[in-house]
Coordinates of C-alpha atoms in Angstrom, one line a residue:
M1 CA -9.8 58.2 26.1
K2 CA -12.7 55.8 26.6
M3 CA -14.4 57.3 23.5
K4 CA -11.3 56.7 21.4
M5 CA -11.0 53.2 22.6
K6 CA -14.6 52.5 21.8
M7 CA -14.1 53.9 18.3
K8 CA -11.1 51.7 17.7
I9 CA -13.1 48.6 18.8
V10 CA -16.0 49.6 16.5
L11 CA -13.6 50.1 13.6
A12 CA -12.0 46.8 14.3
L13 CA -15.4 45.1 14.4
L14 CA -16.4 46.7 11.1
V15 CA -13.2 45.6 9.4
C16 CA -13.8 42.0 10.7
L17 CA -17.4 42.1 9.6
G18 CA -16.5 43.5 6.2
S19 CA -14.1 40.6 5.6
V20 CA -16.8 38.1 6.5
V21 CA -19.5 39.8 4.4
N22 CA -17.3 40.4 1.4
G23 CA -15.7 36.9 1.4
E24 CA -15.2 35.3 -2.0
D25 CA -16.8 36.4 -5.2
P26 CA -20.2 34.8 -5.9
Y27 CA -20.4 31.2 -7.0
L28 CA -22.4 29.8 -9.9
Y29 CA -23.1 26.0 -9.8
Y30 CA -24.0 23.9 -12.8
T31 CA -24.5 20.1 -13.2
W32 CA -24.3 19.0 -16.8
N33 CA -25.1 15.5 -18.2
I34 CA -23.4 14.7 -21.5
T35 CA -25.5 12.3 -23.5
Y36 CA -26.2 11.2 -27.1
G37 CA -29.5 12.0 -28.7
T38 CA -31.1 11.8 -32.1
L39 CA -32.1 15.0 -33.8
S40 CA -32.6 16.2 -37.4
P41 CA -31.0 19.7 -37.6
L42 CA -30.9 19.5 -41.4
G43 CA -33.9 17.2 -41.9
V44 CA -31.8 14.0 -41.6
P45 CA -31.9 12.0 -38.3
Q46 CA -28.5 11.8 -36.8
Q47 CA -26.7 11.3 -33.5
V48 CA -25.8 14.5 -31.6
I49 CA -24.2 15.3 -28.3
L50 CA -26.6 16.9 -25.8
I51 CA -26.0 18.8 -22.5
N52 CA -28.9 18.3 -20.2
N53 CA -30.9 17.2 -23.3
Q54 CA -30.2 20.6 -24.9
F55 CA -28.7 21.4 -28.3
P56 CA -26.9 23.7 -28.3
G57 CA -26.0 23.4 -24.7
P58 CA -27.1 25.7 -21.8
T59 CA -25.8 29.3 -21.7
I60 CA -23.6 30.2 -18.8
N61 CA -24.6 33.7 -17.7
S62 CA -22.0 35.1 -15.4
T63 CA -20.6 38.4 -14.1
S64 CA -17.0 39.6 -13.8
N65 CA -15.1 37.7 -11.1
N66 CA -17.8 35.1 -10.5
N67 CA -16.6 31.6 -9.7
V68 CA -18.0 29.1 -12.1
V69 CA -18.4 25.5 -11.0
V70 CA -19.5 23.0 -13.6
N71 CA -19.9 19.3 -12.7
V72 CA -19.7 17.3 -16.0
F73 CA -21.1 13.8 -16.1
N74 CA -19.8 11.9 -19.2
H75 CA -22.6 9.5 -20.3
I76 CA -21.2 9.0 -23.8
D77 CA -19.0 6.1 -24.8
E78 CA -15.8 8.1 -25.3
P79 CA -13.5 10.2 -23.1
F80 CA -14.6 13.8 -23.1
L81 CA -13.4 17.4 -22.3
L82 CA -14.9 20.9 -22.6
T83 CA -12.8 24.0 -23.2
W84 CA -14.0 27.5 -22.3
S85 CA -12.9 29.5 -25.4
G86 CA -11.8 33.0 -24.5
I87 CA -11.8 32.5 -20.7
Q88 CA -8.4 33.6 -19.6
Q89 CA -8.1 31.2 -16.7
R90 CA -5.7 33.4 -14.9
K91 CA -3.0 31.4 -13.1
N92 CA -5.2 28.3 -13.8
S93 CA -4.4 26.4 -17.0
W94 CA -5.6 23.4 -15.0
Q95 CA -9.1 24.2 -16.0
E96 CA -8.5 24.9 -19.7
G97 CA -9.9 21.6 -20.9
M98 CA -7.4 20.8 -23.7
A99 CA -5.6 17.6 -24.2
G100 CA -2.3 19.3 -23.3
T101 CA -3.5 20.4 -19.9
N102 CA -6.1 17.9 -18.8
C103 CA -6.7 14.1 -18.8
P104 CA -10.0 13.5 -20.5
I105 CA -13.1 12.5 -18.4
P106 CA -13.5 8.7 -18.9
A107 CA -16.9 7.4 -20.1
G108 CA -19.2 6.8 -17.2
T109 CA -17.4 9.2 -14.8
N110 CA -17.6 12.9 -13.9
Y111 CA -15.2 15.8 -13.4
T112 CA -15.9 19.3 -11.8
Y113 CA -14.4 22.3 -13.4
H114 CA -13.9 25.3 -11.1
F115 CA -12.7 28.6 -12.6
Q116 CA -13.1 32.3 -12.1
V117 CA -14.0 34.7 -14.9
K118 CA -11.4 37.1 -13.5
D119 CA -11.2 40.7 -14.7
Q120 CA -13.1 39.9 -17.9
I121 CA -16.3 40.9 -19.7
G122 CA -17.8 39.8 -23.0
S123 CA -19.2 37.2 -25.2
F124 CA -17.6 33.7 -25.5
F125 CA -18.5 30.1 -26.0
Y126 CA -17.5 26.6 -24.8
Y127 CA -17.2 23.4 -26.8
P128 CA -15.7 19.9 -26.7
S129 CA -12.0 19.7 -27.4
T130 CA -11.6 15.9 -27.5
S131 CA -11.6 14.1 -30.8
M132 CA -14.2 15.4 -33.3
H133 CA -17.0 15.9 -30.7
R134 CA -17.4 19.5 -31.7
A135 CA -19.0 18.2 -35.0
S136 CA -21.8 16.7 -33.0
G137 CA -22.7 19.5 -30.6
A138 CA -22.0 20.1 -26.8
F139 CA -21.3 23.7 -27.5
G140 CA -23.0 26.8 -26.1
G141 CA -22.7 30.4 -25.1
L142 CA -20.8 31.9 -22.2
H143 CA -21.6 35.5 -21.1
I144 CA -19.6 37.6 -18.7
N145 CA -21.6 40.7 -17.7
S146 CA -20.0 43.8 -16.3
R147 CA -20.4 44.4 -12.5
L148 CA -23.0 46.9 -11.6
L149 CA -20.3 49.3 -10.4
I150 CA -18.7 49.5 -13.9
P151 CA -20.5 51.6 -16.5
V152 CA -21.3 50.0 -19.9
P153 CA -21.1 52.3 -22.9
Y154 CA -24.7 51.8 -24.0
P155 CA -28.1 51.7 -22.3
D156 CA -29.2 48.4 -20.8
P157 CA -31.0 46.4 -23.6
E158 CA -34.5 45.0 -23.2
D159 CA -33.1 41.5 -23.4
D160 CA -29.8 39.6 -24.0
Y161 CA -29.9 36.8 -26.6
T162 CA -27.4 34.1 -27.4
V163 CA -26.9 33.2 -31.1
I164 CA -24.7 30.2 -32.0
V165 CA -24.1 29.9 -35.7
N166 CA -22.2 27.0 -37.2
D167 CA -21.6 24.9 -40.3
W168 CA -22.9 21.3 -39.9
Y169 CA -22.3 17.8 -41.2
T170 CA -25.0 15.2 -41.3
K171 CA -22.4 12.4 -40.7
S172 CA -21.6 11.6 -37.1
H173 CA -18.4 12.8 -35.4
K174 CA -17.1 9.2 -35.5
S175 CA -17.5 9.0 -39.3
L176 CA -15.8 12.3 -39.7
R177 CA -13.0 11.2 -37.4
S178 CA -12.5 8.1 -39.5
F179 CA -12.1 10.2 -42.6
L180 CA -9.3 12.2 -41.0
D181 CA -7.7 9.2 -39.5
A182 CA -7.6 7.7 -43.0
G183 CA -5.9 10.8 -44.3
R184 CA -8.9 12.4 -46.0
S185 CA -10.3 15.9 -45.7
L186 CA -13.8 16.5 -44.4
G187 CA -14.9 18.2 -47.5
R188 CA -17.6 20.9 -47.5
P189 CA -20.3 21.0 -44.8
D190 CA -23.9 19.9 -45.5
G191 CA -25.5 23.1 -44.2
V192 CA -25.6 25.9 -41.6
L193 CA -27.5 26.1 -38.3
I194 CA -28.6 29.0 -36.1
N195 CA -29.1 27.7 -32.5
G196 CA -29.3 24.2 -33.8
K197 CA -32.0 24.9 -36.4
N198 CA -32.7 26.2 -39.9
A199 CA -36.1 27.7 -40.5
K200 CA -38.1 26.0 -43.3
G201 CA -40.0 29.2 -44.3
D202 CA -43.3 27.4 -44.7
A203 CA -45.2 29.2 -41.9
T204 CA -44.7 26.4 -39.4
D205 CA -41.5 27.8 -37.9
Q206 CA -41.5 29.0 -34.3
P207 CA -39.5 32.2 -33.6
L208 CA -36.0 31.9 -32.2
F209 CA -36.4 35.4 -30.6
T210 CA -39.1 38.0 -30.0
M211 CA -38.8 41.8 -29.8
K212 CA -41.1 44.4 -28.5
P213 CA -41.6 47.4 -30.8
G214 CA -39.3 50.3 -30.0
K215 CA -37.0 48.3 -27.7
T216 CA -33.3 47.5 -28.3
Y217 CA -31.9 44.0 -27.9
K218 CA -28.4 42.6 -27.5
Y219 CA -27.5 39.6 -29.6
R220 CA -24.3 37.7 -28.8
V221 CA -23.2 35.9 -31.9
C222 CA -20.5 33.1 -31.9
N223 CA -19.3 30.9 -34.8
A224 CA -19.0 27.5 -33.2
G225 CA -18.5 25.7 -36.5
M226 CA -15.9 23.4 -37.9
K227 CA -14.3 25.2 -40.8
T228 CA -16.5 27.9 -42.4
S229 CA -16.6 31.7 -42.0
L230 CA -20.2 32.9 -41.9
N231 CA -21.9 36.2 -42.6
F232 CA -24.5 37.3 -40.1
R233 CA -27.3 39.7 -40.9
I234 CA -30.9 40.5 -39.9
Q235 CA -33.5 41.3 -42.5
G236 CA -34.5 45.0 -42.5
H237 CA -32.4 45.9 -39.4
P238 CA -29.0 47.4 -39.2
I239 CA -26.8 45.9 -36.5
K240 CA -24.6 48.0 -34.2
L241 CA -21.4 46.4 -33.1
V242 CA -20.6 47.1 -29.4
E243 CA -18.3 44.3 -28.1
M244 CA -16.0 41.7 -29.5
E245 CA -14.5 38.8 -27.5
G246 CA -14.1 40.7 -24.3
S247 CA -13.6 44.3 -25.5
H248 CA -16.0 47.2 -26.0
V249 CA -15.5 48.6 -29.5
V250 CA -16.3 51.8 -31.3
Q251 CA -20.0 51.5 -32.1
N252 CA -20.4 51.4 -35.9
E253 CA -23.5 50.2 -37.7
Y254 CA -23.3 47.4 -40.3
E255 CA -25.7 45.8 -42.7
S256 CA -23.9 42.5 -42.0
L257 CA -20.8 41.1 -40.2
D258 CA -18.4 38.3 -41.0
V259 CA -17.9 36.1 -38.1
H260 CA -15.0 33.7 -38.6
V261 CA -14.6 30.3 -36.9
G262 CA -14.1 30.7 -33.2
Q263 CA -15.1 34.4 -33.1
C264 CA -17.8 36.1 -31.1
F265 CA -19.3 39.6 -31.1
S266 CA -22.2 41.5 -29.6
V267 CA -24.6 43.7 -31.5
L268 CA -27.5 45.9 -30.6
V269 CA -30.7 45.7 -32.7
T270 CA -33.6 48.1 -32.3
A271 CA -37.2 46.9 -33.2
N272 CA -38.1 50.0 -35.2
Q273 CA -39.5 48.3 -38.3
E274 CA -43.0 47.2 -39.4
P275 CA -44.3 44.8 -36.8
K276 CA -44.1 41.3 -38.4
D277 CA -41.6 38.5 -38.7
Y278 CA -38.0 39.0 -40.0
Y279 CA -35.3 36.5 -40.8
M280 CA -32.0 36.3 -39.0
V281 CA -29.6 34.9 -41.7
A282 CA -26.2 33.2 -41.5
S283 CA -24.6 32.1 -44.8
T284 CA -21.2 30.7 -45.7
R285 CA -18.4 32.8 -47.0
F286 CA -15.5 31.9 -49.4
M287 CA -17.2 28.8 -50.7
K288 CA -18.3 28.1 -54.3
T289 CA -21.7 26.9 -53.1
V290 CA -23.3 29.2 -50.6
L291 CA -25.1 27.5 -47.7
T292 CA -27.7 29.5 -45.8
A293 CA -29.6 29.2 -42.5
K294 CA -32.5 31.3 -41.4
G295 CA -34.2 31.9 -38.0
I296 CA -37.3 33.9 -37.3
I297 CA -37.3 37.1 -35.1
R298 CA -40.9 38.0 -34.3
Y299 CA -42.3 41.3 -33.1
T300 CA -44.6 40.7 -30.2
N301 CA -47.4 42.5 -32.0
G302 CA -46.3 41.2 -35.4
K303 CA -48.8 40.5 -38.2
G304 CA -47.4 38.8 -41.2
P305 CA -44.7 36.4 -42.3
A306 CA -41.1 37.3 -43.0
S307 CA -40.3 38.3 -46.6
P308 CA -38.8 35.4 -48.6
E309 CA -36.3 37.9 -50.1
L310 CA -33.2 37.5 -48.0
P311 CA -30.6 40.3 -47.7
E312 CA -27.7 39.6 -49.9
A313 CA -24.3 38.6 -48.5
P314 CA -21.0 40.2 -49.5
V315 CA -18.8 38.5 -52.0
G316 CA -15.0 38.1 -51.8
W317 CA -12.6 38.4 -48.9
A318 CA -11.5 41.9 -49.7
W319 CA -14.8 43.1 -48.2
S320 CA -14.1 41.1 -45.1
L321 CA -10.6 42.6 -44.8
N322 CA -12.0 46.1 -45.0
Q323 CA -14.5 45.3 -42.3
F324 CA -11.7 44.1 -40.0
R325 CA -9.9 47.4 -40.6
S326 CA -13.1 49.3 -39.4
F327 CA -13.0 47.6 -35.9
R328 CA -11.6 49.8 -33.2
W329 CA -11.1 49.5 -29.5
N330 CA -13.3 51.8 -27.4
L331 CA -10.6 53.7 -25.5
T332 CA -13.0 55.6 -23.3
A333 CA -15.0 52.6 -22.0
S334 CA -14.3 50.8 -18.8
A335 CA -14.3 47.0 -18.9
A336 CA -14.0 44.6 -16.0
R337 CA -12.2 47.2 -14.0
P338 CA -13.0 50.9 -13.5
N339 CA -10.0 52.1 -15.5
P340 CA -10.6 52.9 -19.2
Q341 CA -9.5 50.1 -21.6
G342 CA -7.2 52.5 -23.5
S343 CA -5.1 53.1 -20.4
Y344 CA -2.9 50.2 -21.5
H345 CA -0.6 51.6 -24.2
Y346 CA 0.5 48.4 -25.9
G347 CA 2.0 50.4 -28.9
S348 CA 4.8 51.9 -26.7
I349 CA 6.1 48.6 -25.3
N350 CA 9.4 47.2 -26.7
I351 CA 9.0 43.8 -28.4
T352 CA 11.3 41.2 -26.9
R353 CA 10.6 38.3 -29.3
T354 CA 9.0 37.9 -32.7
I355 CA 7.6 34.4 -33.6
K356 CA 6.4 33.7 -37.1
I357 CA 3.8 31.0 -37.4
V358 CA 3.4 29.5 -40.9
N359 CA 0.6 27.0 -41.5
S360 CA 1.0 24.3 -44.1
A361 CA -0.6 21.1 -45.4
S362 CA 1.2 17.9 -46.3
R363 CA 0.2 14.5 -47.8
A364 CA 3.5 12.9 -47.0
G365 CA 3.0 9.1 -46.8
G366 CA -0.4 9.5 -48.5
K367 CA -2.1 10.9 -45.4
L368 CA -3.2 14.5 -44.8
R369 CA -1.4 16.3 -42.0
Y370 CA -1.4 20.0 -41.0
A371 CA 1.6 21.7 -39.5
I372 CA 3.0 24.8 -37.9
N373 CA 6.6 25.6 -39.1
G374 CA 6.9 22.0 -40.3
V375 CA 5.8 20.3 -37.1
S376 CA 2.4 18.6 -36.9
H377 CA 1.4 18.4 -33.2
T378 CA 0.4 15.1 -31.6
D379 CA -1.0 14.9 -28.1
P380 CA 0.9 12.4 -25.9
E381 CA -0.8 10.1 -23.4
T382 CA 0.5 12.3 -20.6
P383 CA -0.8 15.9 -20.8
L384 CA 2.0 18.3 -21.3
K385 CA 1.1 20.4 -18.3
L386 CA 1.1 17.4 -16.0
A387 CA 4.4 16.2 -17.3
E388 CA 6.0 19.6 -16.7
Y389 CA 4.4 20.0 -13.2
Y390 CA 5.6 16.5 -12.2
G391 CA 9.1 17.1 -13.4
I392 CA 9.1 14.5 -16.2
A393 CA 8.8 16.8 -19.2
D394 CA 11.9 15.2 -20.8
K395 CA 10.1 11.9 -20.9
V396 CA 7.2 13.3 -22.8
F397 CA 8.2 16.2 -25.1
K398 CA 11.0 18.5 -26.1
Y399 CA 10.8 22.3 -26.0
D400 CA 11.3 24.6 -29.0
T401 CA 11.5 22.1 -31.8
I402 CA 10.4 24.8 -34.2
K403 CA 12.3 28.0 -35.1
D404 CA 10.9 31.5 -34.3
D405 CA 11.5 32.3 -38.0
P406 CA 10.8 29.3 -40.2
T407 CA 12.4 31.0 -43.2
T408 CA 15.8 30.5 -41.6
A409 CA 15.4 26.8 -41.4
K410 CA 14.8 24.5 -44.4
I411 CA 11.6 22.6 -43.9
S412 CA 11.9 19.6 -46.2
E413 CA 9.0 17.6 -44.8
V414 CA 6.4 17.6 -42.0
V415 CA 7.4 15.8 -38.8
T416 CA 4.9 14.7 -36.2
H417 CA 5.5 15.1 -32.4
P418 CA 4.4 17.3 -29.5
N419 CA 5.0 21.0 -30.4
V420 CA 5.8 23.1 -27.3
L421 CA 7.3 26.6 -27.2
N422 CA 9.1 27.9 -24.1
M423 CA 8.0 31.4 -23.4
T424 CA 9.8 33.8 -21.0
F425 CA 7.4 34.9 -18.3
R426 CA 6.1 38.5 -18.8
N427 CA 7.9 39.0 -22.1
F428 CA 6.1 41.2 -24.6
V429 CA 5.9 39.2 -27.8
E430 CA 4.9 39.8 -31.4
I431 CA 3.4 36.8 -33.3
I432 CA 3.0 36.8 -37.0
F433 CA 0.6 34.4 -38.6
E434 CA 1.5 33.8 -42.2
N435 CA -1.0 31.9 -44.5
P436 CA 0.5 30.9 -47.8
E437 CA -2.5 28.7 -48.7
K438 CA -5.6 29.4 -50.8
S439 CA -8.1 29.0 -47.9
I440 CA -8.8 31.2 -44.9
Q441 CA -7.3 30.5 -41.6
S442 CA -8.5 31.3 -38.0
W443 CA -6.2 31.3 -35.0
H444 CA -7.0 31.2 -31.3
L445 CA -4.8 31.5 -28.2
D446 CA -6.0 30.2 -24.8
G447 CA -5.2 32.0 -21.6
Y448 CA -4.9 35.5 -23.1
S449 CA -6.4 38.2 -25.1
F450 CA -4.1 39.8 -27.7
F451 CA -4.0 43.0 -29.7
A452 CA -4.7 42.2 -33.4
V453 CA -2.6 45.1 -34.8
A454 CA -2.8 44.1 -38.5
V455 CA -4.2 41.8 -41.1
E456 CA -2.8 42.3 -44.6
P457 CA -2.4 40.5 -48.0
G458 CA 1.0 39.3 -49.1
T459 CA 3.9 38.1 -46.9
W460 CA 5.2 39.8 -43.8
N461 CA 8.6 41.6 -43.3
P462 CA 9.8 44.0 -40.6
E463 CA 8.9 47.0 -42.8
K464 CA 5.2 46.0 -42.5
R465 CA 5.3 47.2 -38.9
K466 CA 4.8 50.7 -40.2
N467 CA 1.2 49.8 -41.0
Y468 CA 0.4 48.4 -37.5
N469 CA -2.4 49.9 -35.5
L470 CA -0.5 50.9 -32.3
L471 CA -3.3 52.9 -30.8
D472 CA -6.7 51.2 -30.7
A473 CA -6.5 47.7 -32.1
V474 CA -9.1 45.5 -30.6
S475 CA -8.0 43.2 -27.7
R476 CA -9.5 39.8 -28.6
T477 CA -8.8 36.0 -28.6
T478 CA -9.2 34.9 -32.2
V479 CA -8.0 36.4 -35.5
Q480 CA -8.6 35.4 -39.1
V481 CA -5.9 35.3 -41.7
F482 CA -7.1 35.5 -45.3
P483 CA -5.6 33.5 -48.2
K484 CA -2.0 34.5 -49.2
S485 CA -2.1 36.9 -46.3
W486 CA -0.7 37.5 -42.8
A487 CA -1.8 38.8 -39.4
A488 CA 0.2 40.3 -36.5
I489 CA -0.7 40.3 -32.8
F490 CA 0.9 41.6 -29.6
L491 CA 0.6 40.2 -26.1
T492 CA 2.5 39.9 -22.8
F493 CA 3.0 36.3 -21.7
D494 CA 2.1 37.1 -18.1
N495 CA -0.2 34.2 -17.4
A496 CA 1.7 31.2 -16.1
G497 CA 0.6 27.9 -17.4
M498 CA 0.5 25.7 -20.5
W499 CA -1.6 27.4 -23.2
N500 CA -2.9 26.1 -26.5
L501 CA -2.4 28.1 -29.7
R502 CA -4.5 26.5 -32.5
S503 CA -6.3 26.7 -35.7
E504 CA -10.0 27.0 -35.0
I505 CA -10.6 25.1 -38.2
W506 CA -11.1 21.8 -36.4
E507 CA -9.9 19.3 -39.0
R508 CA -6.6 21.3 -39.0
T509 CA -6.4 21.2 -35.2
Y510 CA -7.2 17.5 -35.1
L511 CA -4.5 16.8 -37.7
G512 CA -1.8 18.8 -36.0
Q513 CA -2.1 22.5 -36.6
Q514 CA -1.6 23.6 -33.0
L515 CA 1.1 24.0 -30.4
Y516 CA 1.4 24.8 -26.7
A517 CA 3.1 27.8 -25.1
S518 CA 4.7 26.9 -21.8
V519 CA 4.8 29.9 -19.6
L520 CA 6.7 29.1 -16.4
S521 CA 7.2 31.5 -13.5
P522 CA 10.8 31.3 -12.2
A523 CA 9.4 31.9 -8.6
R524 CA 7.1 28.8 -8.7
S525 CA 4.9 30.8 -6.4
L526 CA 1.1 30.9 -5.7
R527 CA 1.4 34.6 -6.7
D528 CA 1.9 33.5 -10.3
E529 CA 0.1 30.1 -10.6
Y530 CA -2.3 27.9 -8.7
N531 CA -1.4 24.4 -7.5
I532 CA -2.8 21.4 -9.2
P533 CA -6.5 20.9 -8.1
D534 CA -7.2 18.2 -5.6
N535 CA -9.7 16.6 -8.0
A536 CA -7.4 16.7 -11.1
L537 CA -7.6 13.6 -13.2
L538 CA -4.2 11.8 -13.6
C539 CA -3.3 9.6 -16.6
G540 CA -0.3 8.5 -18.6
L541 CA 3.1 8.5 -16.8
V542 CA 1.9 10.6 -13.8
K543 CA -1.1 8.3 -13.0
D544 CA 0.6 6.7 -10.0
L545 CA 3.1 9.3 -9.0
P546 CA 3.0 11.2 -5.7
K547 CA 2.1 14.9 -6.1
P548 CA 5.0 17.3 -6.2
P549 CA 5.5 19.7 -3.3
P550 CA 2.8 22.5 -3.6
Y551 CA 3.7 26.0 -4.5
S552 CA 3.6 28.6 -1.6
V553 CA 3.5 32.3 -1.5

């Protein structure tokens, strides 16, 4: 009996000790100073936005379930916010960093973001969501590595590199903003950058990356630009696609990959060519005038400059559509959790709601506006999430001012007001993006990943569902829609909060081509959503209101 009693005591102590040792998941702390600086990315001195004097900003290198704490000091002369594109912010839209969820950080003050990269892996990026700050910088990479317990479907690379590609304007974000405010378009960009630079090719360029002969490297490529799809390629080296916005994919090799605005992917590159310099290339797609950026990759024992003959880019969007069709989810790979990704059979779930999103442009009143189903979104002074949480939504916005199927309602002209859809918690929804325009579109949804089951030319009708990929469509966060085409996505709205659905083409977002999905849990419980953070900034109508009673379990 004494021995049994001792064993019980030991076991109890081990349980207690385990709870202490395990505790919370690890924390990563960052302090970021947002400032202006003068750089010449395209050879012309201009004002840029720096993070800790860096352009692009620092890379966040995290692991699944890490807690990320970023204290942002705003030293520029305008309110500022950062959004963490692709981070699902489970139960925590308070940290999303969009105008519909957060009050901006006033000039001369700071705010601390605190979020967990819960049950995610993959390649993502962050950028400023306020005004047109994205046009001046303050963007950077955000990695989420798999935990050591979870096998990755390829050998560990020799190194892991961040590649931020983007179109670029030599005018300041304030000048570009004034164009849009006056009802004008931004026009075409002035150039393209790779990690904030464009190699001159005159033997004075320092390498962006180095590779040891025979070793394999991982490059995480994100398009943080304003409006232009880019083609990415590496001189003399095939690239093996392994991951896309949080999902392991079937590992096909490509000569080049189109990366549309807001999208990210990871590729493996093996240094198995003649030891010398090679160009990494990013060039614009679907533009009459092709703009190109180069960056040098140098073999550590390299002898000789990169060849001036750059690999050719594809032409036309049919090539890009066919490439999209080649992307497949890796059903046998585990992701953030030990169960294989393909264990979630999205194709067998009944759709409870179909929402058709039709983008349009209008010059009513002589000013350019962009709309979704006839509504051009405007951000009220009181963030939508705060208005809803404080119980004063009716004073700030109305729900469901657009129809799920805009073809059933006559849209005579674009109207401007907050655009908020009321989503039923945990409903499985089909969203159709229809693009009747002549330019490419790119759509992103915060708070979720979704299954991109189809992208096709023409207009959508229910018969098109016969062509959906219901087995291994990639789960991702951003999908392109080609001109005069449509795309279909599936997702379950199981993440309570206020979530932004937007065009990633930023002049369209700025001029109204976005909406918010309000996902309320009927239980109003901590099981479904966190309470407002103690350090939350308050503005607008809620600035001086007492906090509502907190949620409980």
